[in-house]
Coordinates of C-alpha atoms in Angstrom, one line a residue:
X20 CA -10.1 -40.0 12.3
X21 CA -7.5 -40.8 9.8
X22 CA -8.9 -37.9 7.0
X23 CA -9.0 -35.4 9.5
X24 CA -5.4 -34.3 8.9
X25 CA -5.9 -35.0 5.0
X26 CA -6.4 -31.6 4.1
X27 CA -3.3 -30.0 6.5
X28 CA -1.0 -32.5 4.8
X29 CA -1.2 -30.9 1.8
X30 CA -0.7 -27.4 3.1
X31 CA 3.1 -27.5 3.8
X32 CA 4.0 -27.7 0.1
X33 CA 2.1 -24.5 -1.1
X34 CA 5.2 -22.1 -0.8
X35 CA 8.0 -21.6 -3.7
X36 CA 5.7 -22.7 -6.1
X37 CA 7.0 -20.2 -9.0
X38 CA 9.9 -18.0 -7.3
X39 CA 12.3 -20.5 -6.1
X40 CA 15.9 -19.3 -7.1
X41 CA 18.1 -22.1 -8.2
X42 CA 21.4 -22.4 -5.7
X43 CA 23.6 -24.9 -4.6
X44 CA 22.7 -26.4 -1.1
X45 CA 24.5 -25.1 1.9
X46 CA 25.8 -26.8 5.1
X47 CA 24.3 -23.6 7.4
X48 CA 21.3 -23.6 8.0
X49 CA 20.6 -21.4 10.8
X50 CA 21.9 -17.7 10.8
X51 CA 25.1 -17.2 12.5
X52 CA 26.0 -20.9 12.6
X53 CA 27.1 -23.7 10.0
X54 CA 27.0 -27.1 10.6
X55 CA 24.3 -26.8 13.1
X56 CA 20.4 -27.2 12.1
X57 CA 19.2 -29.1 9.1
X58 CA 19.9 -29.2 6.1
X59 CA 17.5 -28.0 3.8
X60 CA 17.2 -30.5 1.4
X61 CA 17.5 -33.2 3.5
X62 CA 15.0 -31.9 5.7
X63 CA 12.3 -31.0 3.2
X64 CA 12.9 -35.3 2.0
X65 CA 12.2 -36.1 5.9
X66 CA 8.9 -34.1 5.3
X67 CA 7.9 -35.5 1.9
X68 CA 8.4 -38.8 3.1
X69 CA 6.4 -37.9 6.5
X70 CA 3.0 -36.6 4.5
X71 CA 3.9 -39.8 1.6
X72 CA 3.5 -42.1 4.8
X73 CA 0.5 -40.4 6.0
X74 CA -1.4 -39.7 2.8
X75 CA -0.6 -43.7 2.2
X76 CA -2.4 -44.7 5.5
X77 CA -5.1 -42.4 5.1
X78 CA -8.6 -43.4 3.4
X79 CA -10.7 -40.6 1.9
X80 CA -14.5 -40.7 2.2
X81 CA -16.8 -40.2 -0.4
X82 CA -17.1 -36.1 -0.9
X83 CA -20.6 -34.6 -0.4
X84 CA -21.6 -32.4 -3.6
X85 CA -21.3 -28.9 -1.8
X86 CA -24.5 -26.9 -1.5
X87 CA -25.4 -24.4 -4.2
X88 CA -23.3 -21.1 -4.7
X89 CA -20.2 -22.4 -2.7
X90 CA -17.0 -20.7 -3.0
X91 CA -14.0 -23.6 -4.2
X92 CA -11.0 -21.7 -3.1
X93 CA -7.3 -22.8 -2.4
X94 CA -4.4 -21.4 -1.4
X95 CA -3.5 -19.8 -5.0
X96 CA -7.2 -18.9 -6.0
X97 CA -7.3 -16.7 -2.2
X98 CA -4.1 -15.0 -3.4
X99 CA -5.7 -13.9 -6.4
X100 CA -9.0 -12.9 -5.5
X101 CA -7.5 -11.0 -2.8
X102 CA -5.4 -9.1 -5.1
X103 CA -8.0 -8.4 -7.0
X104 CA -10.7 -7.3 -4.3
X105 CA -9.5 -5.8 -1.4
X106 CA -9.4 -1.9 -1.1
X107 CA -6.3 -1.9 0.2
X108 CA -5.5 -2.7 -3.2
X109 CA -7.1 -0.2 -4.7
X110 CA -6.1 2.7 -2.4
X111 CA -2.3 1.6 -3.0
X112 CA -2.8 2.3 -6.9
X113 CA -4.7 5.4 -6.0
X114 CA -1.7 6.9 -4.1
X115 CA 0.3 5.8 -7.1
X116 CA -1.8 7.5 -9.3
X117 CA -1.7 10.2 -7.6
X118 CA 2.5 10.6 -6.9
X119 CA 2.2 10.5 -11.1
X120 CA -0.3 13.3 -10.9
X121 CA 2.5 15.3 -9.3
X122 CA 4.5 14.3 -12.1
X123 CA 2.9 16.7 -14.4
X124 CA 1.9 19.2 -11.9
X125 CA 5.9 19.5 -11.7
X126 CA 6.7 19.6 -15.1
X127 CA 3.5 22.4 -15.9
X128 CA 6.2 24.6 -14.8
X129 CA 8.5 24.2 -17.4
X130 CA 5.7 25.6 -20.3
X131 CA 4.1 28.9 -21.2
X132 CA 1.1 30.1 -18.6
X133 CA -1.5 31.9 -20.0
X134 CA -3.6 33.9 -18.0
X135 CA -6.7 36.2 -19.1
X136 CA -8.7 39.0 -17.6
X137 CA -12.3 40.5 -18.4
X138 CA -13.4 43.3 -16.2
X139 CA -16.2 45.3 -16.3
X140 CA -16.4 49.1 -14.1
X141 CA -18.8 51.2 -13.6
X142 CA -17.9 55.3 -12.7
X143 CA -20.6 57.9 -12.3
X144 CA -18.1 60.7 -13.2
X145 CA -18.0 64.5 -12.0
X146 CA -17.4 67.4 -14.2
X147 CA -13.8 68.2 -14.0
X148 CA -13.2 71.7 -12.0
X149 CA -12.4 75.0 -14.6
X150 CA -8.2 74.8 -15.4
X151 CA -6.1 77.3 -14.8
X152 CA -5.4 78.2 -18.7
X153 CA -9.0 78.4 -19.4
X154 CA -9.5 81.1 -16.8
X155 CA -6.6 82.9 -18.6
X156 CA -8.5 82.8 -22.3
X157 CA -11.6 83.4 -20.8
X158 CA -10.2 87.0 -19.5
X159 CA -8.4 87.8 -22.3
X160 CA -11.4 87.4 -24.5
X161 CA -14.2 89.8 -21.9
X162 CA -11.2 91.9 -22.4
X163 CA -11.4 92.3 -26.1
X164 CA -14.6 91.5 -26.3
X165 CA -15.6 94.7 -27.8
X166 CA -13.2 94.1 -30.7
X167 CA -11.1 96.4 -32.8
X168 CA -12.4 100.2 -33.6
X169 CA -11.5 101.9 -36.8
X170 CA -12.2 105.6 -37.9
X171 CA -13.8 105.6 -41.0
X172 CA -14.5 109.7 -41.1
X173 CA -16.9 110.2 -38.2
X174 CA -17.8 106.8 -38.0
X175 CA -16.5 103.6 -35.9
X176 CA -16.8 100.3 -37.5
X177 CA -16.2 97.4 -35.1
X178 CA -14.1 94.7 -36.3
X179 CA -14.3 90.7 -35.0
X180 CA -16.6 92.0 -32.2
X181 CA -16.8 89.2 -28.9
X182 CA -19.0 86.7 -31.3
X183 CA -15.2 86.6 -33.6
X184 CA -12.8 86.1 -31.1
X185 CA -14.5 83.9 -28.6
X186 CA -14.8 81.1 -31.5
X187 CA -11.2 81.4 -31.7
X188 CA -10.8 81.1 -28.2
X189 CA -12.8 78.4 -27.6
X190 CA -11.2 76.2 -30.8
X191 CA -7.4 77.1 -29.1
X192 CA -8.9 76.0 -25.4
X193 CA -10.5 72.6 -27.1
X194 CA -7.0 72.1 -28.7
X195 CA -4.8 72.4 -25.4
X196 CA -7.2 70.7 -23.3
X197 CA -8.3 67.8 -24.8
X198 CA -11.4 66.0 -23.0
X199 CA -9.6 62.9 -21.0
X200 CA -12.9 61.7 -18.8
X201 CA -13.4 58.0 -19.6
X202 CA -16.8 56.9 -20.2
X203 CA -19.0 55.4 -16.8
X204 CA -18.8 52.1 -18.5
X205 CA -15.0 51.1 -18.6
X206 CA -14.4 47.2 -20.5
X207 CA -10.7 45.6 -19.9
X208 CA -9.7 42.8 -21.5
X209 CA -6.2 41.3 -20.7
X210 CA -3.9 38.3 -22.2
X211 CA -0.7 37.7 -20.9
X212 CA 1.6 35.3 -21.6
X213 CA 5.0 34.0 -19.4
X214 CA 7.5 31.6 -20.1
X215 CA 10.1 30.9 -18.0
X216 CA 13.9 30.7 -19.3
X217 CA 16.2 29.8 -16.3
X218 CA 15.5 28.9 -13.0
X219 CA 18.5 27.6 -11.8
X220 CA 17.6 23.8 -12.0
X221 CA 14.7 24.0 -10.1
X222 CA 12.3 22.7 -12.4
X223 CA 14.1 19.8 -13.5
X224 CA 15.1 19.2 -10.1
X225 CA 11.2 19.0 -9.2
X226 CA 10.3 17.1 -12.0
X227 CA 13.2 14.2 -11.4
X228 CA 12.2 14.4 -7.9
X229 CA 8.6 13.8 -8.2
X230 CA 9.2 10.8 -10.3
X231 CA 11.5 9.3 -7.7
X232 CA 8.5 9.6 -5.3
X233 CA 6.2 8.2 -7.9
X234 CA 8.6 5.3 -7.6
X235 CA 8.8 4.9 -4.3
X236 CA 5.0 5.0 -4.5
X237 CA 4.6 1.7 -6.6
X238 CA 7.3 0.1 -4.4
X239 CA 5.3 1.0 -1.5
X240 CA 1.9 -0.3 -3.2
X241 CA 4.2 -3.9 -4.1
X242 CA 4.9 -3.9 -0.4
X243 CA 1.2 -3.8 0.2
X244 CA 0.6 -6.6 -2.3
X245 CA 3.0 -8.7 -0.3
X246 CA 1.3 -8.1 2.6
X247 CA -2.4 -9.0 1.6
X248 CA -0.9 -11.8 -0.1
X249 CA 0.5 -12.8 3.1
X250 CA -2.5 -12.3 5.3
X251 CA -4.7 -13.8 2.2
X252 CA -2.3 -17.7 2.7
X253 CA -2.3 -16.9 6.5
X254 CA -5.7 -17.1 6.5
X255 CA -6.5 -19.8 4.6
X256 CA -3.9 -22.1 6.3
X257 CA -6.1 -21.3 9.5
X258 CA -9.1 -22.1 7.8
X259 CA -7.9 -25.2 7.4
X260 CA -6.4 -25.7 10.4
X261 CA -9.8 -25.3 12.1
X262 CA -11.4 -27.4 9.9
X263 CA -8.8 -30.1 11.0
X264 CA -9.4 -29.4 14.8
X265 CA -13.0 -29.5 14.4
X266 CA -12.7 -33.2 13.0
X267 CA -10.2 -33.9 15.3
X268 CA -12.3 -32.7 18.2
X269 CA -15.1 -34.3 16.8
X270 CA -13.7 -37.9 16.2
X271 CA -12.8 -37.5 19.8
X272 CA -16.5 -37.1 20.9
X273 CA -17.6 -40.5 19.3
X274 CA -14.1 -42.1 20.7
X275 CA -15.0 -40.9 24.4
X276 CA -19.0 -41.7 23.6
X277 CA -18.1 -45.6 22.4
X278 CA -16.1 -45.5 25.8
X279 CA -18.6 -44.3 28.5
X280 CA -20.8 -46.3 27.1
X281 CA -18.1 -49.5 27.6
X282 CA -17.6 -48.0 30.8
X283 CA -21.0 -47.8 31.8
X284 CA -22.1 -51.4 30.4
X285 CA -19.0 -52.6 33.0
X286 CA -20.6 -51.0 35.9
X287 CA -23.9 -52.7 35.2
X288 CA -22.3 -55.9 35.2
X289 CA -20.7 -54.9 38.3
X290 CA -17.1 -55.5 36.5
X291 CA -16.4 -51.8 37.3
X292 CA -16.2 -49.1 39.8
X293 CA -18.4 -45.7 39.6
X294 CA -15.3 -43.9 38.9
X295 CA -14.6 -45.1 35.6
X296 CA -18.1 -43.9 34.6
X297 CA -17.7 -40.9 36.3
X298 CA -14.2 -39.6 34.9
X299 CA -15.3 -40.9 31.0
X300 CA -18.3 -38.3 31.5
X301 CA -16.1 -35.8 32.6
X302 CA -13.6 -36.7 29.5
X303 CA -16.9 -36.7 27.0
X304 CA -17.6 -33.3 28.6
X305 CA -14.3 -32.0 28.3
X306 CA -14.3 -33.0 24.4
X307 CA -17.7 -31.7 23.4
X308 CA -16.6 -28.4 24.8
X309 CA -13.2 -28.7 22.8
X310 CA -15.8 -29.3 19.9
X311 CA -17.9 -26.2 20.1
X312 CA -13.9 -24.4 20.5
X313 CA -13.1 -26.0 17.2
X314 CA -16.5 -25.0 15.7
X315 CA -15.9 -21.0 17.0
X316 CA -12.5 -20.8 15.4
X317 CA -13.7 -22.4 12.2
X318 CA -16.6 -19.9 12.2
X319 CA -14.0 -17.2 12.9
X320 CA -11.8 -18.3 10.6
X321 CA -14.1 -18.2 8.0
X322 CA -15.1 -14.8 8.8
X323 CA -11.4 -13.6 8.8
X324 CA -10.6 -15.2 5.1
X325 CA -14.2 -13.7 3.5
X326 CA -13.3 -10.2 5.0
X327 CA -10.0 -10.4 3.7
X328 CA -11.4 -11.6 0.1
X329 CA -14.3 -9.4 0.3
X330 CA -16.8 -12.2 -0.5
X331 CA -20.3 -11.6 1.6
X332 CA -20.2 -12.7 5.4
X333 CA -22.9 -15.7 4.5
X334 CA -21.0 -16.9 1.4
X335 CA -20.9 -20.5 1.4
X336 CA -16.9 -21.6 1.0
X337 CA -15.2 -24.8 0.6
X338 CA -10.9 -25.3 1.4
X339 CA -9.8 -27.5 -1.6
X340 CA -5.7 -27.1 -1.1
X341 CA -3.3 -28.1 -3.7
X342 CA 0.0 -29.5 -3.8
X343 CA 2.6 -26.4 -5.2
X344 CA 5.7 -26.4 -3.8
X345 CA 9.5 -26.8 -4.5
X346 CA 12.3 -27.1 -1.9
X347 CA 14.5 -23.9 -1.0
X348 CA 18.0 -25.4 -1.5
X349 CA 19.5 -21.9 0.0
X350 CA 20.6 -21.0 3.6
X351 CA 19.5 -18.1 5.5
X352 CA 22.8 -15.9 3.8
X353 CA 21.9 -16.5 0.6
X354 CA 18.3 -15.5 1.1
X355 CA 19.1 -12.2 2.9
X356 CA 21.2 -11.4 0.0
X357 CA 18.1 -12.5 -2.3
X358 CA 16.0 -10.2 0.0
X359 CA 17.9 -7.3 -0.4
X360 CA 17.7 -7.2 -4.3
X361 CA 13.8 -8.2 -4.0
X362 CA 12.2 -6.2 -1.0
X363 CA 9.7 -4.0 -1.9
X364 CA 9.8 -1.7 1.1
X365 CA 14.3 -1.6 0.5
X366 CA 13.7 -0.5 -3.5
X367 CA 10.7 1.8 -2.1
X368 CA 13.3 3.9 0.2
X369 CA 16.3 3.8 -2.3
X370 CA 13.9 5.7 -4.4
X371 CA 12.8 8.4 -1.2
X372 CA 16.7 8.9 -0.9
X373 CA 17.0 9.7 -4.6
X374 CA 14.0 12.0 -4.2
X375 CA 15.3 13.4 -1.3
X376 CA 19.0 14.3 -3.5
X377 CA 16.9 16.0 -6.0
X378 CA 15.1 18.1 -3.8
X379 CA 18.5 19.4 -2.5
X380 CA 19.1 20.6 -6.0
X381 CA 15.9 22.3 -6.1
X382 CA 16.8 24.5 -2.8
X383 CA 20.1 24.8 -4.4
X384 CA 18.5 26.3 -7.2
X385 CA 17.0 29.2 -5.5
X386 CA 20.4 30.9 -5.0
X387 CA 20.6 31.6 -8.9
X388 CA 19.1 34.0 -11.0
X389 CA 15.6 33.0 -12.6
X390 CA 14.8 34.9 -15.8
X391 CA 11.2 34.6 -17.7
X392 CA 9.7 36.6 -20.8
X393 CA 6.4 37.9 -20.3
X394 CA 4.0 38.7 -23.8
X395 CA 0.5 40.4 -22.7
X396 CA -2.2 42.2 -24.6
X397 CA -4.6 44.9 -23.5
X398 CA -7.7 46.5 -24.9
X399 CA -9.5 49.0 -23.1
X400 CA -13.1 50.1 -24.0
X401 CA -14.4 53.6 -23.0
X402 CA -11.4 55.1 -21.4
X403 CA -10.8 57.5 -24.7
X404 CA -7.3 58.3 -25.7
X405 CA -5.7 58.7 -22.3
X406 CA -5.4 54.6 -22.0
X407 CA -2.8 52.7 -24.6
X408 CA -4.3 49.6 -26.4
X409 CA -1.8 46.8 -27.7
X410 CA 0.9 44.4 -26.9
X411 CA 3.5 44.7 -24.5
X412 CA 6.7 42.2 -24.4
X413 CA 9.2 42.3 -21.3
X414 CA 11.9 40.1 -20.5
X415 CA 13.6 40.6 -17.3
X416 CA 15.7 38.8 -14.2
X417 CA 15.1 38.5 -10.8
X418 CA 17.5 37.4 -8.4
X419 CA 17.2 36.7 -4.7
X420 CA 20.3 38.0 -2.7
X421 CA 19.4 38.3 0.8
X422 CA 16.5 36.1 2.1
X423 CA 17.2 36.2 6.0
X424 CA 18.5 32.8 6.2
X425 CA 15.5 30.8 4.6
X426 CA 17.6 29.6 2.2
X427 CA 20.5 28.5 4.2
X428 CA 18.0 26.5 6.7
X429 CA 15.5 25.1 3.4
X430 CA 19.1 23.3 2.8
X431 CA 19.8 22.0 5.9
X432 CA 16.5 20.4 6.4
X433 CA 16.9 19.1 3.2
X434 CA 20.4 17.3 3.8
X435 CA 18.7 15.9 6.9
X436 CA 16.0 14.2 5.0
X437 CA 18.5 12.7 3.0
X438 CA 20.3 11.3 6.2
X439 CA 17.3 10.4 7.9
X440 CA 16.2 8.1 4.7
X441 CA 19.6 6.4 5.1
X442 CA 19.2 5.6 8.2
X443 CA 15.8 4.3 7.8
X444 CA 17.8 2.4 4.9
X445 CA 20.3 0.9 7.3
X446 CA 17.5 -0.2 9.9
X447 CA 15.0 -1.5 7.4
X448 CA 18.3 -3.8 5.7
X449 CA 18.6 -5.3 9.7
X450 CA 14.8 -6.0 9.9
X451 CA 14.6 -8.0 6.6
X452 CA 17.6 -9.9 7.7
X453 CA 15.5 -10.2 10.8
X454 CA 12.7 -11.4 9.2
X455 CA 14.2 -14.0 6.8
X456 CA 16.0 -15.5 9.9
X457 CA 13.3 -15.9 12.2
X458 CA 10.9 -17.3 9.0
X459 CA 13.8 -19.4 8.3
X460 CA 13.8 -21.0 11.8
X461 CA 10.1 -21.0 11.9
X462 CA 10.4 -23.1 8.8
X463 CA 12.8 -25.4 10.4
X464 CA 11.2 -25.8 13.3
X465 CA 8.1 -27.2 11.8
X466 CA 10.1 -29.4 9.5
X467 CA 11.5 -30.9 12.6
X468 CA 8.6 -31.4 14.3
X469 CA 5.9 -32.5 11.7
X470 CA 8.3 -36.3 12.0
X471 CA 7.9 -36.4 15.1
X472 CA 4.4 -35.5 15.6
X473 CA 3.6 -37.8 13.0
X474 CA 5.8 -40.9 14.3
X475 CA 3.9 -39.4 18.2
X476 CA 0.4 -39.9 16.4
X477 CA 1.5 -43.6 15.2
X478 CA 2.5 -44.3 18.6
X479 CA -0.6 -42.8 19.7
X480 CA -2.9 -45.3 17.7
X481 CA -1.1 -48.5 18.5
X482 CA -1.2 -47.3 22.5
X483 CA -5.0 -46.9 21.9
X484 CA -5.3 -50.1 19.6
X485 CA -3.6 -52.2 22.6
X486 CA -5.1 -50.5 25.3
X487 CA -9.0 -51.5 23.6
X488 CA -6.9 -54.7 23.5
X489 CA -6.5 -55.4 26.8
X490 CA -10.1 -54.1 28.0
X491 CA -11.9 -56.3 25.4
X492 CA -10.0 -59.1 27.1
X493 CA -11.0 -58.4 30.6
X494 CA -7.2 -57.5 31.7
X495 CA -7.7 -53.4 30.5
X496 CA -9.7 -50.8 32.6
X497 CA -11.8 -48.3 31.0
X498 CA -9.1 -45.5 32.5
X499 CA -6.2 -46.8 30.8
X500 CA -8.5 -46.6 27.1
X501 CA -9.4 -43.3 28.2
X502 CA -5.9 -42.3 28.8
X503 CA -4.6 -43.7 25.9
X504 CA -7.7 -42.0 23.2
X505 CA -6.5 -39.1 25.3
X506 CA -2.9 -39.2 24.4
X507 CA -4.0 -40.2 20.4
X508 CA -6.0 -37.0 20.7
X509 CA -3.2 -34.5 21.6
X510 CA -1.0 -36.1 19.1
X511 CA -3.1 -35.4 16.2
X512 CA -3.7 -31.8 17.2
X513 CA -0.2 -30.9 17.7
X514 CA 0.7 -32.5 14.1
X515 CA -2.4 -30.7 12.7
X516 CA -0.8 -27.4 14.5
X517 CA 2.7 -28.4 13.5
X518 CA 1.2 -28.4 9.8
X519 CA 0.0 -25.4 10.1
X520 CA 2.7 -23.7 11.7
X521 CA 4.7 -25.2 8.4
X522 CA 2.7 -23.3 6.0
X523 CA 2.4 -20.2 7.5
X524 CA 6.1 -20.1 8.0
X525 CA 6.8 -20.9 4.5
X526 CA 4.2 -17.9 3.6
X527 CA 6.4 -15.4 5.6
X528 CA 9.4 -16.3 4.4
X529 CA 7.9 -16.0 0.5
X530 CA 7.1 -12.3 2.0
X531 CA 10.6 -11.8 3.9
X532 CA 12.1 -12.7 0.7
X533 CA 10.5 -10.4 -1.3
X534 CA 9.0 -13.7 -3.3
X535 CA 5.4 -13.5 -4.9
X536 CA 2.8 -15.3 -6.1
X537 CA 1.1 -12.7 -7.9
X538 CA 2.3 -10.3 -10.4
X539 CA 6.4 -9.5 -10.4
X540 CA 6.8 -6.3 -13.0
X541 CA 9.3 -4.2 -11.7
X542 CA 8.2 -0.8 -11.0
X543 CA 9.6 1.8 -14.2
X544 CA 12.5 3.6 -14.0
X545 CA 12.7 7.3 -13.5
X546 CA 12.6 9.0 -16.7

């Protein structure tokens, strides 16, 4: 019985291990109040001296070698492999990877685009309709088609008859109407090249505000961190905490078994009522099925830490805790203040309202000119002389001075944001203060009563030892043994919850803090 809370004694010290702040111990202890509570160092030596005194009375068995392919995990080592397997780790830097992405899609805007064209068309063409001046040459040469007549005595001689003039014609109608029919295959290929020279701030106000958000993002993925960290010691400390209750319960089975059998060895010898008998089976009952509870939880428990660690559901795993601790010499004011400077989630928002700010500048931006300069190249293939080949440069302004109001309203919903991230600001500052209190008191409360639970188990024992006493001796009945295993038995299970209840606190106030076992880097500035 006396190893059974062996491995819970050890939990309480696991917190502070590496991100205690050094400060000088303060008189309050308890938000709102000084000279009321405990103080902290003085209650962490009530503690120390509490486990000393236990650890001192308890003898350890001989350890069984573990079967083949266990898991040897403590407090620390779940920490780390569950920062460095769960997918909620992985899909916190893939949302930061991806607010970097938008990084670059922001600042694309600021260089040249180059776009190009191919196109390809096909035209079965008609034979264009006779013009107007080609009917006019076409009459003038029937009508002097017969050429020029000169006497020469009594003979005519005909001068550039119709073969003369109607070359003539047709070289002057060739020269005035050119032939403009494209081929049926027509080939365009395009280049075109713009660069943009003022936007009125709207670029750089993208860029700066995308790499707030990027921020915010890796705040936001710390944040997660903390809180698989959390649920990674939370569930280890239950682990253990069912381990405890199933050795507790199960001590308590061979107790009640050693004291039906007493009982029932009385009523044979007719020293004895039925009753006795009859309550101890009852009692046995009562603690077998308090055994199989125990042996649920721990196969719960179990379940919970593996899914959380992502080892396979039928890995083997053995709780080896280890002693890391150091004492918070700070009151709860001093540790909201800490909080404040270390809260993920608090430097996540700070960086949304600086986002937000830069975002106004970008709407602001649309009520200025933009200007760009646009270089594109065309070649044209079988559309004869009527379609220009070559560069073309243009460098104009456009400048938006009427847009119905979307402007105007783009800014208000934009200074709203802003507001609204303030005031998620101001509410999530009264929640961690929140937090670190009630983990503060949590803390306290435990420290109060693992003493006590412990000095109620001591009692416990010597009530049983006396009570075995008295019935060896003839003077006990097998009632007041069964009372008194009874008593022993809720002592030790409210100091193995009161252990528990310890660590976990001390886990959520590392969280409420903003403290970390795992990595600390600061997320990078904006740049």
């Amino acid at each position: 019985m006396k190893y059974c809370l062996l491995l819970l004694a050890c939990l309480p010290f696991a917190a502070y291990a590496q991100t205690t702040v050094e400060a000088q111990p303060s008189p309050e202890s308890v938000a709102g109040g000084s000279g009321s509570g405990l103080d902290p160092l003085h209650s962490y030596h009530d503690v120390i001296i509490a486990i000393e005194k236990h650890l001192s009375d308890s003898s350890v068995p001989a350890e069984t070698a573990p079967p083949p392919g266990t898991v040897e995990l403590s407090a620390r080592q779940c920490v780390e492999m569950a920062l460095s397997k769960n997918a909620a780790v992985f899909m916190a830097q893939d949302e930061v990877d991806a607010a970097k992405a938008r990084i670059g899609q922001a600042r694309s805007a600021m260089f040249p685009q180059v776009t190009g064209s191919l196109a390809r068309t096909h035209t079965e063409y008609v034979a264009p309709k006779t013009t107007l001046l080609m009917k006019a040459f076409s009459a003038l040469g029937s009508s002097m088609s017969s050429g020029i007549q000169l006497e020469t005595g009594n003979t005519l001689v005909d001068v550039g008859g119709p073969i003369v003039l109607s070359s003539a014609m047709s070289k002057l109608s060739a020269r005035l109407t050119p032939d403009t029919t494209p081929d049926d295959d027509l080939i365009t290929s395009q280049m075109n090249v713009q660069q943009v020279l003022y936007a009125g701030g709207q670029i750089r106000a993208a860029i700066k505000a995308s790499q707030y958000l990027a921020q915010s993002q890796e705040w936001q993925s710390k944040a997660t961190l903390a809180e698989i960290e959390y649920q990674a010691k939370q569930a280890f400390y239950d682990v253990v905490l069912a381990e405890a209750l199933v050795r507790v319960a199960d001590e308590s089975v061979n107790t009640y078994e050693r004291t039906l059998s007493d009982a029932q060895q009385m009523f044979d010898e007719g020293m004895t009522s039925n009753f006795d008998v009859l309550r101890a089976k009852t009692e046995l009952g009562n603690r077998e099925a308090s055994l199989a509870t125990a042996q649920n939880l721990h196969s719960l428990a179990l379940t919970n830490l593996r899914r959380i660690l992502y080892l396979p559901q039928d890995t083997p795993v053995s709780i080896n805790p280890k002693l890391e601790w150091m004492p918070a010499a700070m009151n709860v004011k001093e540790m909201v203040e800490l909080a404040y400077k270390q809260r993920p989630e608090i430097a996540a928002i700070e960086s949304g309202v600086k986002a937000a700010e830069q975002n106004l500048r970008r709407v602001n931006g649309q009520y200025k000119p933009q200007v760009a300069a646009t270089a594109g190249y065309s070649d044209t293939h079988g559309g004869s002389f009527s379609v220009a080949d070559g560069w073309t440069l243009t460098v104009g302004a456009e400048w938006e001075l009427y847009s119905g109001g979307r402007r105007h309203f783009e800014r208000a919903e934009s200074k709203a944001q802003i507001e609204k991230l303030r005031h998620e600001l101001l509410d999530l500052e009264h929640i961690v203060e929140l937090d670190v209190t009630q983990s503060y008191i949590q803390l306290q409360d435990a420290m109060v009563k693992i003493p006590s639970e412990q000095g109620t188990v001591e009692l416990a024992r010597e009530g049983l030892r006396l009570a075995q006493l008295r019935f060896k001796e003839g003077v006990g009945t097998p009632s007041e043994t069964l009372d008194a295993e009874l008593a022993l038995t809720s002592a030790e299970t409210n100091l193995v919850q009161a252990l528990r209840d310890y660590a976990v606190a001390n886990a959520s106030l590392e969280r409420a803090t903003g403290n970390s076992w795992g990595p600390s880097e600061q997320a990078p500035p904006a740049s």
